[in-house]
CSV table of C-alpha atoms and ligand atoms in Angstrom, one decimal:
chain,number,residue,atom,x,y,z
A,290,MET,CA,254.1,139.5,227.0
A,291,ARG,CA,251.4,136.9,226.9
A,292,ALA,CA,247.6,137.1,226.3
A,293,ILE,CA,244.9,134.6,227.1
A,294,ILE,CA,242.1,134.8,224.5
A,295,VAL,CA,238.8,133.2,225.5
A,296,GLY,CA,237.0,131.9,222.4
A,297,ALA,CA,238.3,130.8,218.9
A,298,GLY,CA,235.6,132.5,216.8
A,299,ILE,CA,236.4,135.1,214.2
A,300,GLY,CA,237.1,137.7,216.9
A,301,GLY,CA,239.4,135.5,219.1
A,302,LEU,CA,241.4,134.2,216.2
A,303,SER,CA,241.8,137.7,214.7
A,304,ALA,CA,243.0,138.9,218.1
A,305,ALA,CA,245.5,136.1,218.2
A,306,LEU,CA,246.9,137.1,214.8
A,307,CYS,CA,247.0,140.8,215.7
A,308,LEU,CA,248.8,140.1,218.9
A,309,ARG,CA,251.4,137.8,217.3
A,310,ARG,CA,252.0,140.6,214.8
A,311,ILE,CA,253.2,142.9,217.7
A,312,GLY,CA,255.3,140.1,219.2
A,313,TRP,CA,253.0,138.8,222.0
A,314,GLN,CA,252.6,135.2,223.0
A,315,VAL,CA,249.0,134.0,222.8
A,316,CYS,CA,247.0,131.2,224.3
A,317,VAL,CA,243.5,130.8,222.8
A,318,LEU,CA,241.1,128.7,225.0
A,319,GLU,CA,238.1,127.3,223.1
A,320,GLN,CA,235.3,125.4,224.8
A,321,THR,CA,234.3,123.2,221.8
A,322,ASP,CA,236.4,120.1,221.0
A,323,GLN,CA,236.6,120.9,217.3
A,324,LEU,CA,236.2,124.1,215.4
A,325,GLY,CA,233.1,123.0,213.5
A,326,GLU,CA,232.1,123.3,209.9
A,327,ILE,CA,229.4,126.0,210.0
A,328,GLY,CA,227.3,125.8,207.0
A,329,ALA,CA,226.8,129.5,206.3
A,330,GLY,CA,228.3,132.4,204.5
A,331,ILE,CA,229.7,135.7,205.8
A,332,GLN,CA,230.2,139.0,204.0
A,333,ILE,CA,233.5,140.7,204.7
A,334,SER,CA,233.5,144.4,203.9
A,335,PRO,CA,236.6,146.4,202.9
A,336,ASN,CA,237.2,147.8,206.5
A,337,ALA,CA,237.8,144.2,207.6
A,338,SER,CA,239.1,142.6,204.4
A,339,ARG,CA,242.0,145.1,204.4
A,340,LEU,CA,243.0,144.0,207.9
A,341,LEU,CA,242.7,140.3,207.0
A,342,GLY,CA,244.9,141.0,204.0
A,343,THR,CA,247.6,142.4,206.1
A,344,LEU,CA,247.4,139.5,208.5
A,345,GLY,CA,247.9,137.1,205.6
A,346,VAL,CA,244.4,135.6,205.9
A,347,LEU,CA,243.2,136.6,202.4
A,348,ASP,CA,246.1,134.8,200.7
A,349,ARG,CA,245.2,131.7,202.5
A,350,VAL,CA,241.5,132.0,201.6
A,351,GLY,CA,242.5,132.3,197.9
A,352,PRO,CA,239.8,131.5,195.3
A,353,ALA,CA,237.3,130.3,198.0
A,354,ALA,CA,236.3,134.0,198.3
A,355,PHE,CA,233.7,135.5,195.9
A,356,GLU,CA,233.7,139.1,194.9
A,357,PRO,CA,230.1,140.2,194.1
A,358,GLU,CA,229.7,142.3,191.0
A,359,ARG,CA,227.1,144.6,192.4
A,360,ILE,CA,225.1,145.4,195.5
A,361,GLU,CA,221.4,145.2,194.9
A,362,MET,CA,218.0,145.7,196.6
A,363,ARG,CA,215.0,143.9,195.0
A,364,LEU,CA,211.3,143.7,196.0
A,365,GLY,CA,210.8,140.2,197.5
A,366,ARG,CA,207.6,139.3,195.7
A,367,SER,CA,208.1,140.7,192.2
A,368,GLY,CA,211.9,140.6,192.1
A,369,ARG,CA,211.8,144.2,190.7
A,370,GLU,CA,215.0,146.1,191.2
A,371,VAL,CA,215.0,148.9,193.8
A,372,PHE,CA,218.6,149.7,193.1
A,373,SER,CA,221.6,147.9,191.7
A,374,ILE,CA,225.0,149.6,191.9
A,375,PRO,CA,228.6,148.4,191.2
A,376,LEU,CA,230.4,146.8,194.1
A,377,ARG,CA,233.5,144.8,193.0
A,378,GLU,CA,235.4,147.6,191.2
A,379,ALA,CA,233.9,150.2,193.5
A,380,ALA,CA,235.1,148.5,196.6
A,381,MET,CA,238.7,148.7,195.4
A,382,ALA,CA,238.5,152.1,193.9
A,383,ARG,CA,236.5,153.8,196.7
A,384,TRP,CA,237.5,151.9,199.8
A,385,GLY,CA,240.8,150.4,198.8
A,386,ALA,CA,240.1,146.8,199.7
A,387,PRO,CA,237.8,144.0,198.3
A,388,TYR,CA,234.2,143.3,199.4
A,389,LEU,CA,234.2,139.5,199.9
A,390,HIS,CA,231.7,136.6,200.4
A,391,LEU,CA,233.2,133.7,202.2
A,392,HIS,CA,232.1,130.4,203.7
A,393,ARG,CA,232.5,130.7,207.4
A,394,ALA,CA,234.3,127.4,207.6
A,395,ASP,CA,236.8,128.7,205.0
A,396,LEU,CA,237.4,132.0,206.9
A,397,LEU,CA,237.9,130.1,210.2
A,398,ALA,CA,240.2,127.6,208.6
A,399,ALA,CA,242.3,130.4,207.0
A,400,LEU,CA,242.5,132.3,210.4
A,401,MET,CA,243.5,129.1,212.1
A,402,GLY,CA,245.9,128.1,209.3
A,403,VAL,CA,247.9,131.3,209.5
A,404,LEU,CA,248.0,131.2,213.3
A,405,ARG,CA,249.1,127.5,213.4
A,406,GLU,CA,251.9,128.2,210.9
A,407,ASP,CA,253.3,130.8,213.3
A,408,SER,CA,252.3,129.3,216.7
A,409,PRO,CA,251.3,125.6,216.3
A,410,ASP,CA,250.2,125.3,219.9
A,411,ALA,CA,248.4,128.6,220.3
A,412,VAL,CA,244.8,127.2,220.3
A,413,LEU,CA,243.7,124.7,223.0
A,414,THR,CA,240.3,123.2,222.3
A,415,GLY,CA,237.9,121.5,224.9
A,416,LYS,CA,238.8,124.3,227.4
A,417,THR,CA,235.8,126.0,229.0
A,418,VAL,CA,236.7,129.2,230.8
A,419,ILE,CA,234.4,129.8,233.8
A,420,GLY,CA,235.9,133.2,234.9
A,421,TYR,CA,239.1,135.1,235.7
A,422,THR,CA,241.1,136.1,238.7
A,423,GLN,CA,243.5,139.0,238.7
A,424,GLU,CA,246.2,140.7,240.7
A,425,LYS,CA,248.2,143.8,240.1
A,426,GLN,CA,250.8,142.2,237.8
A,427,LYS,CA,248.9,139.3,236.2
A,428,ILE,CA,245.6,137.7,235.4
A,429,GLN,CA,244.5,134.1,235.2
A,430,ALA,CA,241.7,132.3,233.3
A,431,ASP,CA,239.9,129.8,235.5
A,432,LEU,CA,238.8,126.7,233.6
A,433,ALA,CA,235.9,124.3,234.2
A,434,ASP,CA,238.3,121.4,234.6
A,435,GLY,CA,239.8,123.1,237.7
A,436,SER,CA,243.0,124.2,236.0
A,437,SER,CA,244.1,127.8,235.3
A,438,VAL,CA,246.2,129.6,232.7
A,439,GLU,CA,248.2,132.8,233.6
A,440,ALA,CA,249.1,135.8,231.4
A,441,ASP,CA,249.5,139.6,231.3
A,442,ILE,CA,246.1,140.2,229.8
A,443,LEU,CA,242.9,138.3,229.1
A,444,ILE,CA,240.6,138.9,226.2
A,445,GLY,CA,237.0,137.8,226.3
A,446,ALA,CA,236.2,136.9,222.7
A,447,ASP,CA,233.5,134.4,223.9
A,448,GLY,CA,230.5,135.7,222.0
A,449,ILE,CA,227.1,137.0,222.9
A,450,HIS,CA,226.7,134.8,226.0
A,451,SER,CA,230.2,135.8,227.2
A,452,THR,CA,231.2,134.4,230.6
A,453,ILE,CA,233.9,137.1,230.8
A,454,ARG,CA,231.3,139.8,230.3
A,455,ASP,CA,229.0,138.3,232.9
A,456,GLN,CA,231.8,138.4,235.5
A,457,MET,CA,232.9,141.9,234.5
A,458,LEU,CA,229.4,143.5,234.4
A,459,GLY,CA,227.0,141.1,236.0
A,460,LYS,CA,224.8,138.5,234.4
A,461,GLN,CA,222.3,140.1,232.0
A,462,PRO,CA,220.7,138.2,229.2
A,463,PRO,CA,220.8,139.7,225.7
A,464,ARG,CA,217.5,141.0,224.3
A,465,PHE,CA,215.5,139.1,221.6
A,466,THR,CA,215.1,141.4,218.7
A,467,GLY,CA,211.9,139.8,217.5
A,468,ASN,CA,213.6,138.4,214.4
A,469,VAL,CA,214.4,134.8,213.4
A,470,ALA,CA,216.9,134.0,210.7
A,471,TRP,CA,216.6,131.0,208.3
A,472,ARG,CA,219.9,130.0,206.8
A,473,ALA,CA,220.7,127.6,204.0
A,474,THR,CA,223.5,126.9,201.4
A,475,VAL,CA,222.6,125.4,198.0
A,476,PRO,CA,225.0,124.3,195.2
A,477,ILE,CA,224.4,126.7,192.2
A,478,SER,CA,224.4,123.6,189.9
A,479,SER,CA,221.0,122.6,191.3
A,480,LEU,CA,219.3,126.0,190.6
A,481,GLY,CA,219.5,126.3,186.8
A,482,GLU,CA,218.0,129.5,185.5
A,483,LEU,CA,216.7,130.4,189.0
A,484,ALA,CA,220.2,130.9,190.4
A,485,PRO,CA,220.3,134.3,192.3
A,486,PRO,CA,222.5,137.0,190.6
A,487,PRO,CA,226.2,137.2,191.3
A,488,THR,CA,225.6,140.1,193.6
A,489,ALA,CA,225.1,140.9,197.3
A,490,CYS,CA,221.3,141.0,197.0
A,491,VAL,CA,218.8,141.9,199.7
A,492,TRP,CA,215.2,141.1,198.9
A,493,VAL,CA,212.8,143.2,200.9
A,494,GLY,CA,209.2,142.8,202.0
A,495,PRO,CA,206.7,143.4,204.8
A,496,GLY,CA,208.1,142.1,208.1
A,497,ARG,CA,210.8,140.1,206.4
A,498,HIS,CA,213.7,140.1,204.1
A,499,ALA,CA,216.1,137.7,202.4
A,500,VAL,CA,219.8,138.0,201.5
A,501,THR,CA,221.4,135.9,198.7
A,502,TYR,CA,225.0,135.8,197.7
A,503,ARG,CA,227.6,133.4,196.3
A,504,LEU,CA,230.4,131.5,198.1
A,505,ARG,CA,233.3,129.2,197.2
A,506,GLY,CA,234.2,131.0,194.0
A,507,GLY,CA,230.5,131.1,193.0
A,508,ALA,CA,229.8,127.3,193.4
A,509,LEU,CA,227.5,127.7,196.4
A,510,ILE,CA,224.6,130.1,197.1
A,511,ASN,CA,224.1,131.4,200.6
A,512,PHE,CA,220.5,132.2,201.7
A,513,VAL,CA,219.5,134.1,204.8
A,514,GLY,CA,215.8,134.8,205.3
A,515,VAL,CA,214.9,137.0,208.3
A,516,VAL,CA,211.3,137.1,209.6
A,517,GLU,CA,209.8,139.1,212.4
A,518,GLN,CA,208.4,136.5,214.7
A,519,GLN,CA,207.7,136.2,218.4
A,520,GLY,CA,207.8,133.1,220.5
A,521,TRP,CA,210.8,131.2,219.3
A,522,GLU,CA,214.1,132.2,220.9
A,523,THR,CA,216.7,129.6,220.3
A,524,GLU,CA,220.2,130.6,219.1
A,525,SER,CA,222.1,127.8,217.4
A,526,TRP,CA,224.1,127.3,214.2
A,527,THR,CA,222.8,123.7,214.1
A,528,GLU,CA,219.1,123.9,215.0
A,529,GLN,CA,217.1,122.8,212.0
A,530,GLY,CA,213.6,123.8,210.9
A,531,ARG,CA,211.2,122.5,208.2
A,532,CYS,CA,211.3,123.4,204.6
A,533,GLU,CA,207.5,124.0,204.6
A,534,ASP,CA,207.9,126.5,207.4
A,535,VAL,CA,210.4,128.5,205.4
A,536,LEU,CA,208.2,128.3,202.4
A,537,ALA,CA,205.3,129.6,204.4
A,538,ASP,CA,207.4,132.5,205.7
A,539,PHE,CA,208.3,133.4,202.1
A,540,SER,CA,205.0,132.4,200.4
A,541,GLY,CA,204.2,134.5,197.3
A,542,TRP,CA,207.9,135.6,197.0
A,543,HIS,CA,209.9,135.5,193.7
A,544,PRO,CA,210.6,132.0,192.3
A,545,ILE,CA,214.4,132.6,192.8
A,546,ILE,CA,213.7,132.7,196.6
A,547,THR,CA,211.1,129.9,196.8
A,548,ASN,CA,213.2,127.6,194.5
A,549,LEU,CA,216.3,128.3,196.6
A,550,ILE,CA,214.3,127.3,199.7
A,551,ARG,CA,213.0,124.1,198.0
A,552,GLN,CA,216.4,123.0,196.8
A,553,ALA,CA,218.2,123.3,200.2
A,554,ASP,CA,218.9,120.1,202.0
A,555,SER,CA,218.8,121.7,205.4
A,556,HIS,CA,217.1,124.8,206.8
A,557,TYR,CA,218.8,126.2,209.9
A,558,ARG,CA,217.1,128.8,212.1
A,559,TRP,CA,218.6,131.2,214.6
A,560,ALA,CA,216.7,133.7,216.8
A,561,LEU,CA,218.5,137.0,216.6
A,562,PHE,CA,219.6,138.8,219.8
A,563,ASP,CA,221.5,141.9,220.5
A,564,ARG,CA,222.3,144.2,223.5
A,565,ALA,CA,222.1,147.9,224.1
A,566,PRO,CA,225.6,149.4,223.8
A,567,LEU,CA,227.7,148.7,226.9
A,568,LYS,CA,229.6,151.6,228.6
A,569,GLN,CA,232.4,149.4,230.0
A,570,TRP,CA,234.5,146.8,228.1
A,571,THR,CA,237.4,146.4,230.5
A,572,ASP,CA,238.3,145.4,234.0
A,573,GLY,CA,241.9,145.9,234.9
A,574,ARG,CA,243.8,143.4,232.7
A,575,ALA,CA,240.6,141.9,231.1
A,576,ALA,CA,238.9,143.3,228.0
A,577,LEU,CA,236.0,142.2,225.7
A,578,ILE,CA,235.9,142.1,221.9
A,579,GLY,CA,233.4,141.2,219.3
A,580,ASP,CA,229.9,139.9,220.1
A,581,ALA,CA,230.9,139.6,223.8
A,582,CYS,CA,230.7,143.5,224.0
A,583,HIS,CA,228.6,144.6,221.0
A,584,PRO,CA,226.3,142.0,219.6
A,585,MET,CA,224.1,143.4,216.8
A,586,LEU,CA,221.5,142.5,214.2
A,587,PRO,CA,223.3,141.2,211.1
A,588,PHE,CA,221.5,143.9,208.9
A,589,LEU,CA,224.6,145.8,208.1
A,590,ALA,CA,226.7,142.6,207.9
A,591,GLN,CA,229.2,144.1,210.3
A,592,GLY,CA,229.3,141.9,213.5
A,593,ALA,CA,232.4,140.0,212.4
A,594,ALA,CA,233.9,143.0,210.8
A,595,MET,CA,233.7,144.9,214.1
A,596,ALA,CA,235.3,142.0,215.9
A,597,ILE,CA,238.2,142.1,213.5
A,598,GLU,CA,238.6,145.8,213.9
A,599,ASP,CA,238.5,145.4,217.7
A,600,ALA,CA,241.3,142.9,217.5
A,601,TRP,CA,243.4,145.2,215.4
A,602,VAL,CA,242.8,148.3,217.6
A,603,LEU,CA,243.4,146.3,220.8
A,604,ALA,CA,246.8,145.1,219.5
A,605,GLU,CA,247.8,148.7,218.4
A,606,SER,CA,246.9,150.1,221.8
A,607,LEU,CA,249.0,147.4,223.5
A,608,LYS,CA,251.9,148.2,221.2
A,609,ALA,CA,251.7,151.9,222.1
A,610,SER,CA,251.8,151.5,225.9
A,611,THR,CA,253.8,149.7,228.5
A,612,GLN,CA,250.8,149.6,230.9
A,613,PRO,CA,248.5,146.8,229.8
A,614,SER,CA,245.4,147.9,231.7
A,615,GLN,CA,245.8,151.5,230.4
A,616,ALA,CA,246.2,150.1,226.9
A,617,LEU,CA,243.0,148.1,227.3
A,618,GLN,CA,241.1,151.2,228.4
A,619,ALA,CA,242.5,153.2,225.4
A,620,TYR,CA,241.3,150.4,223.1
A,621,ALA,CA,237.8,150.5,224.5
A,622,ALA,CA,237.7,154.3,224.4
A,623,ALA,CA,238.7,154.1,220.7
A,624,ARG,CA,236.0,151.6,219.8
A,625,LEU,CA,232.9,152.5,221.8
A,626,ASP,CA,231.5,155.2,219.6
A,627,ARG,CA,232.0,153.4,216.3
A,628,THR,CA,230.5,150.1,217.4
A,629,ARG,CA,227.6,151.9,219.1
A,630,LYS,CA,226.8,153.6,215.7
A,631,VAL,CA,227.1,150.3,213.8
A,632,GLN,CA,224.8,148.6,216.3
A,633,ALA,CA,222.2,151.5,215.8
A,634,GLY,CA,222.6,151.3,212.0
A,635,SER,CA,222.0,147.6,212.0
A,636,LEU,CA,218.8,148.1,214.0
A,637,ALA,CA,217.7,151.0,211.7
A,638,ASN,CA,218.1,148.7,208.6
A,639,MET,CA,215.3,146.5,210.0
A,640,ARG,CA,212.8,149.3,209.1
A,641,THR,CA,214.4,149.9,205.7
A,642,PHE,CA,214.2,146.2,204.8
A,643,HIS,CA,210.7,145.5,206.2
A,644,HIS,CA,208.4,148.2,204.8
A,645,LYS,CA,204.8,147.2,204.5
A,646,HIS,CA,204.2,148.7,201.1
A,647,ASP,CA,206.4,148.4,198.0
A,648,LEU,CA,205.8,152.1,197.3
A,649,ALA,CA,207.9,153.0,200.3
A,650,TYR,CA,210.9,152.0,198.3
A,651,LEU,CA,210.2,154.6,195.6
A,652,PRO,CA,212.7,157.2,197.1
A,653,LEU,CA,215.4,154.6,197.1
A,654,TRP,CA,214.6,153.5,193.6
A,655,LEU,CA,214.9,157.2,192.5
A,656,ILE,CA,218.2,157.7,194.3
A,657,GLY,CA,219.5,154.5,192.7
A,658,LYS,CA,218.6,155.8,189.3
A,659,LEU,CA,219.7,159.4,189.7
A,660,MET,CA,222.5,159.4,192.3
A,661,PRO,CA,223.9,155.9,192.7
A,662,GLY,CA,227.1,157.4,194.2
A,663,PHE,CA,224.9,158.6,197.1
A,664,ILE,CA,224.3,154.9,198.0
A,665,HIS,CA,228.0,154.3,198.0
A,666,SER,CA,228.7,157.4,200.1
A,667,ARG,CA,226.4,156.1,202.8
A,668,GLN,CA,228.8,153.3,203.4
A,669,ASP,CA,232.0,155.4,203.5
A,670,TRP,CA,232.0,155.8,207.3
A,671,ILE,CA,231.9,152.0,207.7
A,672,TYR,CA,233.9,150.6,204.7
A,673,GLY,CA,236.3,153.5,204.4
A,674,LEU,CA,237.9,153.2,207.8
A,675,ASP,CA,241.6,152.4,207.2
A,676,LEU,CA,243.0,151.1,210.5
A,677,ASN,CA,245.9,149.7,208.6
A,678,GLN,CA,246.8,153.0,207.1
A,679,SER,CA,248.8,151.1,204.4
A,680,ALA,CA,246.0,151.0,201.8
A,681,ASN,CA,244.9,154.1,199.9
A,682,PRO,CA,241.2,154.5,200.0
A,683,GLN,CA,239.5,157.3,198.1
A,684,HIS,CA,236.4,158.8,199.4
A,685,GLY,CA,233.9,161.0,197.7
B,284,FAD,P1,231.6,134.0,218.2
B,284,FAD,O1,231.6,133.7,216.8
B,284,FAD,O2,230.3,133.8,219.0
B,284,FAD,O3,232.7,133.1,218.9
B,284,FAD,C1,232.8,132.9,220.3
B,284,FAD,C2,233.7,131.7,220.5
B,284,FAD,O4,233.9,131.6,221.9
B,284,FAD,C3,233.0,130.4,220.1
B,284,FAD,O5,233.9,129.6,219.4
B,284,FAD,C4,232.6,129.8,221.4
B,284,FAD,O6,232.5,128.3,221.4
B,284,FAD,C5,233.7,130.3,222.4
B,284,FAD,N1,233.3,130.3,223.8
B,284,FAD,C6,232.2,130.8,224.3
B,284,FAD,N2,232.2,130.8,225.6
B,284,FAD,C7,233.4,130.2,226.0
B,284,FAD,C8,234.0,129.8,227.2
B,284,FAD,N3,233.3,130.1,228.4
B,284,FAD,N4,235.2,129.3,227.2
B,284,FAD,C9,235.8,129.0,226.1
B,284,FAD,N5,235.3,129.3,224.8
B,284,FAD,C10,234.1,129.9,224.8
B,284,FAD,N6,229.0,139.6,210.5
B,284,FAD,C11,229.6,140.1,209.4
B,284,FAD,O7,230.6,140.8,209.6
B,284,FAD,N7,229.2,139.9,208.2
B,284,FAD,C12,228.1,139.1,207.9
B,284,FAD,O8,227.7,138.9,206.7
B,284,FAD,C13,227.3,138.6,209.0
B,284,FAD,N8,226.2,137.8,208.8
B,284,FAD,C14,225.6,137.3,209.8
B,284,FAD,C15,224.4,136.5,209.6
B,284,FAD,C16,223.7,135.9,210.7
B,284,FAD,C17,222.5,135.1,210.4
B,284,FAD,C18,224.2,136.1,212.0
B,284,FAD,C19,223.5,135.5,213.2
B,284,FAD,C20,225.4,136.9,212.2
B,284,FAD,C21,226.1,137.5,211.2
B,284,FAD,N9,227.2,138.2,211.4
B,284,FAD,C22,227.8,138.8,210.3
B,284,FAD,C23,227.7,138.5,212.7
B,284,FAD,C24,228.9,137.6,213.0
B,284,FAD,O9,228.6,136.2,212.8
B,284,FAD,C25,229.3,137.7,214.5
B,284,FAD,O10,229.3,139.1,214.9
B,284,FAD,C26,230.7,137.2,214.7
B,284,FAD,O11,230.7,135.8,214.4
B,284,FAD,C27,231.1,137.3,216.2
B,284,FAD,O12,232.4,136.7,216.4
B,284,FAD,P2,233.0,136.5,217.8
B,284,FAD,O13,234.3,135.9,217.6
B,284,FAD,O14,232.9,137.8,218.6
B,284,FAD,O15,232.0,135.5,218.6
């Protein structure tokens, strides 16, 4: 059996590895000529890291991953701790897999490395898919260069502006969430005593928040600063803004944040979009995964994790059935509810992170002091999902 996968992002490459695992041939069609170096980090929570471990991706990432000691919330202006609870040991003990911080380029290179070792010609770059055509027994991807590729199924892993989704459900632009994200990476060596802690740290404040964490074994700091802002709606990993604009957005914030902004060579900005949950992810032999079907705000750090889970469940559904279109429907049915909840949770975190008054964080501060386990337990439904079934997570 053979699958066409449209898009070589985290979702598409994960799908390729999951399908190879069940013995399918894969052809990944990626529009860009080169899988670029994206200068940003990504948090991979235990629900996804356990799958990447089984796929052999974590071994390849090796020491480039960073395991944060704790998960923290701090007030953006004063730096005062709202809560700080263990994460590194807790992730293994409670959810059975590590919580990791990775450079996106390292994760993509590892996914690609494992795939190429197994199927050297699986990924074709410079191939833009403009749509699909299907008959009862097969489906084909139609390419911009006039050629086509045929297979048993087609997976649209082509991101938030998915061409495959547009054909399946009609063209409908994603919605601007009213948030713009600044992103930068800075060598820890240039930060001295103002280096952010070795944690997954969210700094909260009125109408904005920042996230800091370490990459590449701790050598690099990742900064994401999210600001509620109307009127600028460009999505791009490469669009640059000015240092003074980021500083203005975080004016009066703790020196760890303002120093980080000053020390960054480049400040990228990205308008954040999402979609309301879709009811349909499949059309016969075509199915969507990842941001193509459930783009979300990054406020639970789950977009890529959900794409990896999708890839896994899709392959498991295909393994369990001899009818590809039925298997794809079963996949979508298994995923709709969970991804809808994660989309909603991501949106809800915007309120939690952007309170107007510091006093609004008092209840969380109390919970962090009196019942730190409660904060862990709030993540169980996300991090504790064991699709692999081979790990042994302990809840409660
Ligand atoms: P994409 O990464 O968008 O990949 C789609 C691929 O398809 C691209 O390579 C594209 O070139 C290709 N493509 C598109 N159209 C075509 C076409 N017509 N033909 C051929 N190829 C095509 N998630 C987490 O889990 N943890 C985090 O910490 C986290 N932090 C984030 C921080 C920020 C600021 C943002 C914006 C997002 C964050 N996310 C995070 C979300 C995560 O980045 C996305 O959910 C994830 O990358 C989606 O992967 P994907 O493969 O579905 O889509």
